[in-house]
Amino acid sequence: MNKNRIQEVKERLKGSIAPVVTPFNRAYEVDYAKITELINWQIESGSHAISVTGTSGEPSSLTLEERIKVMETAKKAVGGRVPFVPGTGSVNHQEALHLTKTAQELGADAALVIVPYYVRPNQKALYDHFKAIADAVDIPIIIYNIPGRTAVNMDVKTMARLKEDCPNIIGAKESNKDFEHVNRVLLHCGRDFLLFSGIELLCYPMLAIGGAGSISATANVEPKKVAEMHDAWFAGDVKRAMDLHFELMPLNDVLFEDTNPGPVKYALGLMGKIEPVLRLPMGLPNETVQNNVKKVLQQFGKI
């Protein structure tokens, strides 16, 4: 395992990692050309890294072949301008292994691997699952802990053991509203462990305890200000970072009035970035939420 390569990735991987949606056309086909357009817009807007096929990318609505093609398309679009961190996790262990190996073959900088959902594995099974994936590749791994979606929370001690036993497990995306848990991740995994917020209202607070950045769905809609918040923090401009945190709150709130990425895709549709299409069983938000999204987008000057 190339320790120098892992350290290089750790030094580069910070700030706003934009979790780009998977656009579909009206025939419910993946619009690969739009993926390239979205990624170019993200990078031009200041996003510090790009992710695809995470929660915002509707991976459970994609076939395995589509997930791989989305990763291939995104890697080509990024073109080395910023780090590329695709989501490669799955409830199926062999599928997660295959996707993570594919990410490595494509030259991704790291892979975002979600805690398996629905099956509710115990802590030993979680350890075994992630260790097997980490051992099978040289690519850096970021654990994606999102108990609200997976119905299981990776214990801090399990995460710390994985970090100790697997040199390429370099961090975690914590979509965890338990901020005490998040603090203990850095206490037990070490301050060099890359901690990314997946909870929008905790993106700024997580920076304050030593977090590396965020992987926030809001970056799909307002990439510039999300990136600027991180830039301000890392430049030592605490007031500017805090001001942007509060400025973004109405957008953060409205984009989660329904299940992500429904409101996000509806917003991007209003902005003319994509067709507002999701594949069943996902769907667009109801009329009330749609109206709320429109109002906030107007306040932000997006439409």
Tab-separated table of C-alpha atoms in Angstrom:
chain	number	residue	atom	x	y	z
A	1	MET	CA	0.000	0.000	0.000
A	2	ASN	CA	1.389	3.368	-1.033
A	3	LYS	CA	1.540	5.397	2.185
A	4	ASN	CA	2.773	8.486	0.357
A	5	ARG	CA	-0.228	8.330	-1.976
A	6	ILE	CA	-2.620	8.006	0.958
A	7	GLN	CA	-1.030	10.978	2.699
A	8	GLU	CA	-1.225	13.031	-0.507
A	9	VAL	CA	-4.954	12.327	-0.792
A	10	LYS	CA	-5.497	13.213	2.868
A	11	GLU	CA	-3.809	16.572	2.339
A	12	ARG	CA	-5.856	17.392	-0.783
A	13	LEU	CA	-9.231	16.122	0.385
A	14	LYS	CA	-10.912	18.899	2.332
A	15	GLY	CA	-13.649	21.473	1.932
A	16	SER	CA	-16.876	21.042	-0.004
A	17	ILE	CA	-17.156	17.670	-1.719
A	18	ALA	CA	-20.191	18.102	-3.970
A	19	PRO	CA	-22.391	14.955	-4.057
A	20	VAL	CA	-23.669	15.385	-7.614
A	21	VAL	CA	-27.145	14.064	-8.478
A	22	THR	CA	-27.706	11.515	-11.235
A	23	PRO	CA	-29.782	13.300	-13.914
A	24	PHE	CA	-32.406	11.362	-15.864
A	25	ASN	CA	-34.213	12.428	-19.009
A	26	ARG	CA	-37.992	12.253	-19.470
A	27	ALA	CA	-37.645	8.632	-20.594
A	28	TYR	CA	-35.992	7.839	-17.225
A	29	GLU	CA	-32.631	7.182	-18.884
A	30	VAL	CA	-29.413	8.408	-17.297
A	31	ASP	CA	-28.399	11.675	-18.962
A	32	TYR	CA	-24.635	11.268	-19.082
A	33	ALA	CA	-24.076	14.540	-20.922
A	34	LYS	CA	-25.795	16.394	-18.064
A	35	ILE	CA	-23.451	14.742	-15.553
A	36	THR	CA	-20.529	16.363	-17.335
A	37	GLU	CA	-22.322	19.734	-17.398
A	38	LEU	CA	-23.116	19.561	-13.690
A	39	ILE	CA	-19.546	18.635	-12.770
A	40	ASN	CA	-18.099	21.466	-14.869
A	41	TRP	CA	-20.481	23.898	-13.139
A	42	GLN	CA	-19.520	22.550	-9.723
A	43	ILE	CA	-15.805	22.955	-10.317
A	44	GLU	CA	-16.242	26.407	-11.874
A	45	SER	CA	-18.299	27.378	-8.799
A	46	GLY	CA	-15.458	26.460	-6.444
A	47	SER	CA	-16.387	22.996	-5.159
A	48	HIS	CA	-13.258	21.380	-3.775
A	49	ALA	CA	-14.012	17.788	-4.834
A	50	ILE	CA	-16.668	15.771	-6.644
A	51	SER	CA	-18.631	12.699	-5.588
A	52	VAL	CA	-21.252	10.721	-7.501
A	53	THR	CA	-23.522	7.737	-6.722
A	54	GLY	CA	-23.854	8.647	-3.073
A	55	THR	CA	-27.265	9.281	-1.502
A	56	SER	CA	-27.940	12.313	-3.704
A	57	GLY	CA	-27.000	10.221	-6.746
A	58	GLU	CA	-29.801	7.653	-6.218
A	59	PRO	CA	-27.523	4.589	-6.433
A	60	SER	CA	-30.338	2.205	-5.498
A	61	SER	CA	-32.205	3.386	-8.606
A	62	LEU	CA	-29.278	2.499	-10.878
A	63	THR	CA	-28.188	-0.833	-12.286
A	64	LEU	CA	-24.644	-1.945	-11.538
A	65	GLU	CA	-23.677	-1.159	-15.124
A	66	GLU	CA	-25.189	2.337	-14.843
A	67	ARG	CA	-23.333	3.029	-11.599
A	68	ILE	CA	-20.054	2.130	-13.267
A	69	LYS	CA	-20.812	4.255	-16.326
A	70	VAL	CA	-21.747	7.213	-14.108
A	71	MET	CA	-18.399	6.834	-12.330
A	72	GLU	CA	-16.554	6.615	-15.647
A	73	THR	CA	-18.347	9.690	-16.982
A	74	ALA	CA	-17.675	11.669	-13.823
A	75	LYS	CA	-14.006	10.708	-13.644
A	76	LYS	CA	-13.509	11.883	-17.229
A	77	ALA	CA	-15.417	15.123	-16.557
A	78	VAL	CA	-13.397	15.917	-13.433
A	79	GLY	CA	-10.205	15.415	-15.414
A	80	GLY	CA	-7.960	15.655	-12.366
A	81	ARG	CA	-8.957	19.256	-11.623
A	82	VAL	CA	-10.151	18.335	-8.128
A	83	PRO	CA	-10.266	15.077	-6.149
A	84	PHE	CA	-12.866	12.515	-7.237
A	85	VAL	CA	-14.607	10.397	-4.573
A	86	PRO	CA	-17.381	8.147	-5.938
A	87	GLY	CA	-19.822	6.309	-3.710
A	88	THR	CA	-19.150	2.581	-4.013
A	89	GLY	CA	-21.121	1.100	-1.150
A	90	SER	CA	-23.970	-1.372	-1.341
A	91	VAL	CA	-26.043	-3.621	0.882
A	92	ASN	CA	-24.517	-6.453	-1.174
A	93	HIS	CA	-20.942	-7.116	-0.054
A	94	GLN	CA	-19.681	-8.485	-3.379
A	95	GLU	CA	-21.211	-5.544	-5.236
A	96	ALA	CA	-19.517	-3.075	-2.888
A	97	LEU	CA	-16.210	-4.877	-3.431
A	98	HIS	CA	-16.642	-4.784	-7.203
A	99	LEU	CA	-17.586	-1.105	-7.283
A	100	THR	CA	-14.695	-0.105	-5.012
A	101	LYS	CA	-12.213	-2.071	-7.126
A	102	THR	CA	-13.681	-0.397	-10.212
A	103	ALA	CA	-13.220	3.043	-8.623
A	104	GLN	CA	-9.565	2.180	-8.029
A	105	GLU	CA	-9.135	1.021	-11.637
A	106	LEU	CA	-10.677	4.297	-12.853
A	107	GLY	CA	-8.143	6.293	-10.857
A	108	ALA	CA	-10.513	7.730	-8.253
A	109	ASP	CA	-8.771	9.525	-5.390
A	110	ALA	CA	-10.853	7.770	-2.727
A	111	ALA	CA	-14.077	5.802	-2.363
A	112	LEU	CA	-17.075	6.636	-0.185
A	113	VAL	CA	-18.470	3.376	1.233
A	114	ILE	CA	-21.818	3.479	3.012
A	115	VAL	CA	-22.712	1.386	6.047
A	116	PRO	CA	-24.952	-1.361	4.586
A	117	TYR	CA	-28.613	-0.418	4.794
A	118	TYR	CA	-31.784	-2.406	5.598
A	119	VAL	CA	-30.039	-5.565	6.868
A	120	ARG	CA	-28.869	-3.926	10.124
A	121	PRO	CA	-25.531	-5.736	10.589
A	122	ASN	CA	-24.010	-5.928	14.076
A	123	GLN	CA	-20.731	-4.198	14.876
A	124	LYS	CA	-18.566	-7.267	14.191
A	125	ALA	CA	-20.209	-7.717	10.783
A	126	LEU	CA	-19.670	-4.029	10.023
A	127	TYR	CA	-16.004	-4.370	10.919
A	128	ASP	CA	-15.607	-7.485	8.766
A	129	HIS	CA	-17.417	-5.865	5.806
A	130	PHE	CA	-15.285	-2.717	5.778
A	131	LYS	CA	-12.021	-4.507	6.519
A	132	ALA	CA	-12.581	-6.912	3.610
A	133	ILE	CA	-13.177	-3.981	1.254
A	134	ALA	CA	-10.197	-1.997	2.566
A	135	ASP	CA	-7.919	-5.037	2.312
A	136	ALA	CA	-8.986	-5.682	-1.299
A	137	VAL	CA	-7.890	-2.263	-2.599
A	138	ASP	CA	-5.151	0.346	-2.193
A	139	ILE	CA	-7.527	3.262	-2.733
A	140	PRO	CA	-8.312	5.385	0.359
A	141	ILE	CA	-11.697	4.635	1.932
A	142	ILE	CA	-14.114	7.053	3.603
A	143	ILE	CA	-16.752	5.361	5.760
A	144	TYR	CA	-20.239	6.755	5.205
A	145	ASN	CA	-22.227	6.529	8.445
A	146	ILE	CA	-25.863	7.577	7.986
A	147	PRO	CA	-28.009	5.849	10.629
A	148	GLY	CA	-31.173	7.671	9.573
A	149	ARG	CA	-31.065	5.779	6.261
A	150	THR	CA	-29.324	2.545	7.226
A	151	ALA	CA	-31.060	1.848	10.559
A	152	VAL	CA	-27.681	1.020	12.117
A	153	ASN	CA	-25.033	3.311	13.583
A	154	MET	CA	-21.356	2.417	13.348
A	155	ASP	CA	-20.018	2.558	16.878
A	156	VAL	CA	-17.081	4.885	17.479
A	157	LYS	CA	-15.016	1.967	18.773
A	158	THR	CA	-15.719	0.003	15.572
A	159	MET	CA	-14.633	2.978	13.477
A	160	ALA	CA	-11.498	3.468	15.550
A	161	ARG	CA	-10.594	-0.221	15.210
A	162	LEU	CA	-11.021	-0.039	11.438
A	163	LYS	CA	-8.848	3.081	11.260
A	164	GLU	CA	-6.168	1.329	13.305
A	165	ASP	CA	-6.247	-1.934	11.323
A	166	CYS	CA	-6.686	-0.504	7.804
A	167	PRO	CA	-4.185	2.207	6.788
A	168	ASN	CA	-6.326	3.174	3.786
A	169	ILE	CA	-9.418	3.976	5.875
A	170	ILE	CA	-8.738	7.694	6.163
A	171	GLY	CA	-11.987	9.254	7.306
A	172	ALA	CA	-15.742	9.233	7.622
A	173	LYS	CA	-18.756	11.090	6.346
A	174	GLU	CA	-20.971	11.418	9.411
A	175	SER	CA	-24.613	12.019	8.560
A	176	ASN	CA	-25.307	11.794	12.249
A	177	LYS	CA	-27.358	14.296	14.206
A	178	ASP	CA	-25.736	13.073	17.426
A	179	PHE	CA	-23.007	15.687	17.702
A	180	GLU	CA	-21.606	14.020	20.821
A	181	HIS	CA	-20.968	10.909	18.702
A	182	VAL	CA	-19.260	13.029	16.046
A	183	ASN	CA	-16.945	14.600	18.640
A	184	ARG	CA	-15.995	11.161	19.913
A	185	VAL	CA	-15.094	10.025	16.398
A	186	LEU	CA	-12.204	12.499	16.352
A	187	LEU	CA	-11.296	11.738	19.971
A	188	HIS	CA	-10.975	7.995	19.358
A	189	CYS	CA	-9.907	7.950	15.692
A	190	GLY	CA	-7.428	10.793	16.059
A	191	ARG	CA	-7.409	14.388	14.933
A	192	ASP	CA	-5.810	13.365	11.631
A	193	PHE	CA	-8.941	11.345	10.724
A	194	LEU	CA	-10.831	13.169	7.950
A	195	LEU	CA	-14.296	13.962	9.245
A	196	PHE	CA	-16.911	15.210	6.757
A	197	SER	CA	-20.376	16.404	7.686
A	198	GLY	CA	-23.387	14.969	5.884
A	199	ILE	CA	-25.832	16.948	8.039
A	200	GLU	CA	-26.246	20.396	6.529
A	201	LEU	CA	-26.746	22.315	9.766
A	202	LEU	CA	-23.641	20.675	11.240
A	203	CYS	CA	-21.282	21.537	8.366
A	204	TYR	CA	-19.997	24.667	10.099
A	205	PRO	CA	-19.968	23.246	13.647
A	206	MET	CA	-18.021	20.205	12.449
A	207	LEU	CA	-15.314	22.457	11.039
A	208	ALA	CA	-15.036	24.057	14.474
A	209	ILE	CA	-14.058	20.746	16.125
A	210	GLY	CA	-11.511	19.890	13.454
A	211	GLY	CA	-13.593	18.482	10.627
A	212	ALA	CA	-12.169	18.306	7.117
A	213	GLY	CA	-15.280	19.578	5.329
A	214	SER	CA	-18.693	18.448	4.185
A	215	ILE	CA	-20.459	16.315	1.609
A	216	SER	CA	-23.657	18.326	1.486
A	217	ALA	CA	-26.627	17.895	-0.860
A	218	THR	CA	-27.088	21.677	-0.732
A	219	ALA	CA	-23.908	22.024	-2.795
A	220	ASN	CA	-25.934	20.739	-5.751
A	221	VAL	CA	-27.984	23.946	-5.685
A	222	GLU	CA	-25.644	26.560	-4.177
A	223	PRO	CA	-22.107	25.252	-4.748
A	224	LYS	CA	-20.444	28.658	-4.616
A	225	LYS	CA	-21.604	29.661	-1.138
A	226	VAL	CA	-21.106	26.193	0.326
A	227	ALA	CA	-17.510	26.249	-0.960
A	228	GLU	CA	-17.019	29.831	0.218
A	229	MET	CA	-18.028	28.877	3.761
A	230	HIS	CA	-15.209	26.337	3.840
A	231	ASP	CA	-12.751	28.708	2.166
A	232	ALA	CA	-13.507	31.374	4.765
A	233	TRP	CA	-13.037	28.946	7.648
A	234	PHE	CA	-9.714	27.615	6.375
A	235	ALA	CA	-8.543	31.189	5.755
A	236	GLY	CA	-9.279	32.023	9.387
A	237	ASP	CA	-12.259	34.269	8.625
A	238	VAL	CA	-14.534	32.793	11.260
A	239	LYS	CA	-17.135	35.544	11.035
A	240	ARG	CA	-17.548	35.136	7.262
A	241	ALA	CA	-17.851	31.364	7.636
A	242	MET	CA	-20.460	31.746	10.371
A	243	ASP	CA	-22.399	34.333	8.363
A	244	LEU	CA	-22.551	31.966	5.383
A	245	HIS	CA	-23.628	29.130	7.671
A	246	PHE	CA	-26.679	31.113	8.785
A	247	GLU	CA	-27.294	32.513	5.311
A	248	LEU	CA	-27.522	28.973	3.920
A	249	MET	CA	-29.893	27.689	6.618
A	250	PRO	CA	-33.192	28.464	4.819
A	251	LEU	CA	-31.944	26.585	1.747
A	252	ASN	CA	-30.632	23.717	3.855
A	253	ASP	CA	-33.995	23.447	5.582
A	254	VAL	CA	-36.210	23.529	2.497
A	255	LEU	CA	-34.135	20.975	0.593
A	256	PHE	CA	-34.847	18.458	3.334
A	257	GLU	CA	-38.577	19.003	3.741
A	258	ASP	CA	-38.886	15.762	1.773
A	259	THR	CA	-36.528	12.878	1.131
A	260	ASN	CA	-33.279	13.782	-0.610
A	261	PRO	CA	-32.787	14.154	-3.565
A	262	GLY	CA	-36.450	14.931	-4.382
A	263	PRO	CA	-36.377	18.637	-3.417
A	264	VAL	CA	-32.835	19.036	-4.789
A	265	LYS	CA	-33.809	17.670	-8.189
A	266	TYR	CA	-36.940	19.810	-8.218
A	267	ALA	CA	-34.779	22.872	-7.460
A	268	LEU	CA	-32.282	21.990	-10.182
A	269	GLY	CA	-35.189	21.578	-12.580
A	270	LEU	CA	-36.441	25.076	-11.776
A	271	MET	CA	-32.903	26.368	-12.322
A	272	GLY	CA	-32.777	24.733	-15.761
A	273	LYS	CA	-29.875	22.472	-14.832
A	274	ILE	CA	-31.633	19.101	-15.268
A	275	GLU	CA	-35.001	17.525	-15.958
A	276	PRO	CA	-36.660	17.125	-12.526
A	277	VAL	CA	-36.991	13.351	-12.834
A	278	LEU	CA	-36.499	10.598	-10.258
A	279	ARG	CA	-36.962	6.871	-10.744
A	280	LEU	CA	-39.524	5.034	-8.669
A	281	PRO	CA	-39.791	4.373	-5.807
A	282	MET	CA	-38.345	7.880	-5.382
A	283	GLY	CA	-40.392	10.865	-6.469
A	284	LEU	CA	-40.702	14.641	-6.477
A	285	PRO	CA	-42.006	16.418	-3.356
A	286	ASN	CA	-45.646	17.436	-3.000
A	287	GLU	CA	-47.025	20.805	-4.089
A	288	THR	CA	-46.534	22.433	-0.684
A	289	VAL	CA	-42.831	21.573	-0.609
A	290	GLN	CA	-42.465	22.573	-4.261
A	291	ASN	CA	-43.884	26.012	-3.474
A	292	ASN	CA	-41.535	26.340	-0.495
A	293	VAL	CA	-38.560	25.418	-2.690
A	294	LYS	CA	-39.602	28.031	-5.271
A	295	LYS	CA	-39.833	30.771	-2.607
A	296	VAL	CA	-36.395	30.039	-1.191
A	297	LEU	CA	-34.801	29.792	-4.637
A	298	GLN	CA	-36.278	33.199	-5.452
A	299	GLN	CA	-34.820	34.588	-2.199
A	300	PHE	CA	-31.418	33.208	-3.217
A	301	GLY	CA	-31.730	34.651	-6.721
A	302	LYS	CA	-31.635	31.238	-8.341
A	303	ILE	CA	-34.816	31.659	-10.368
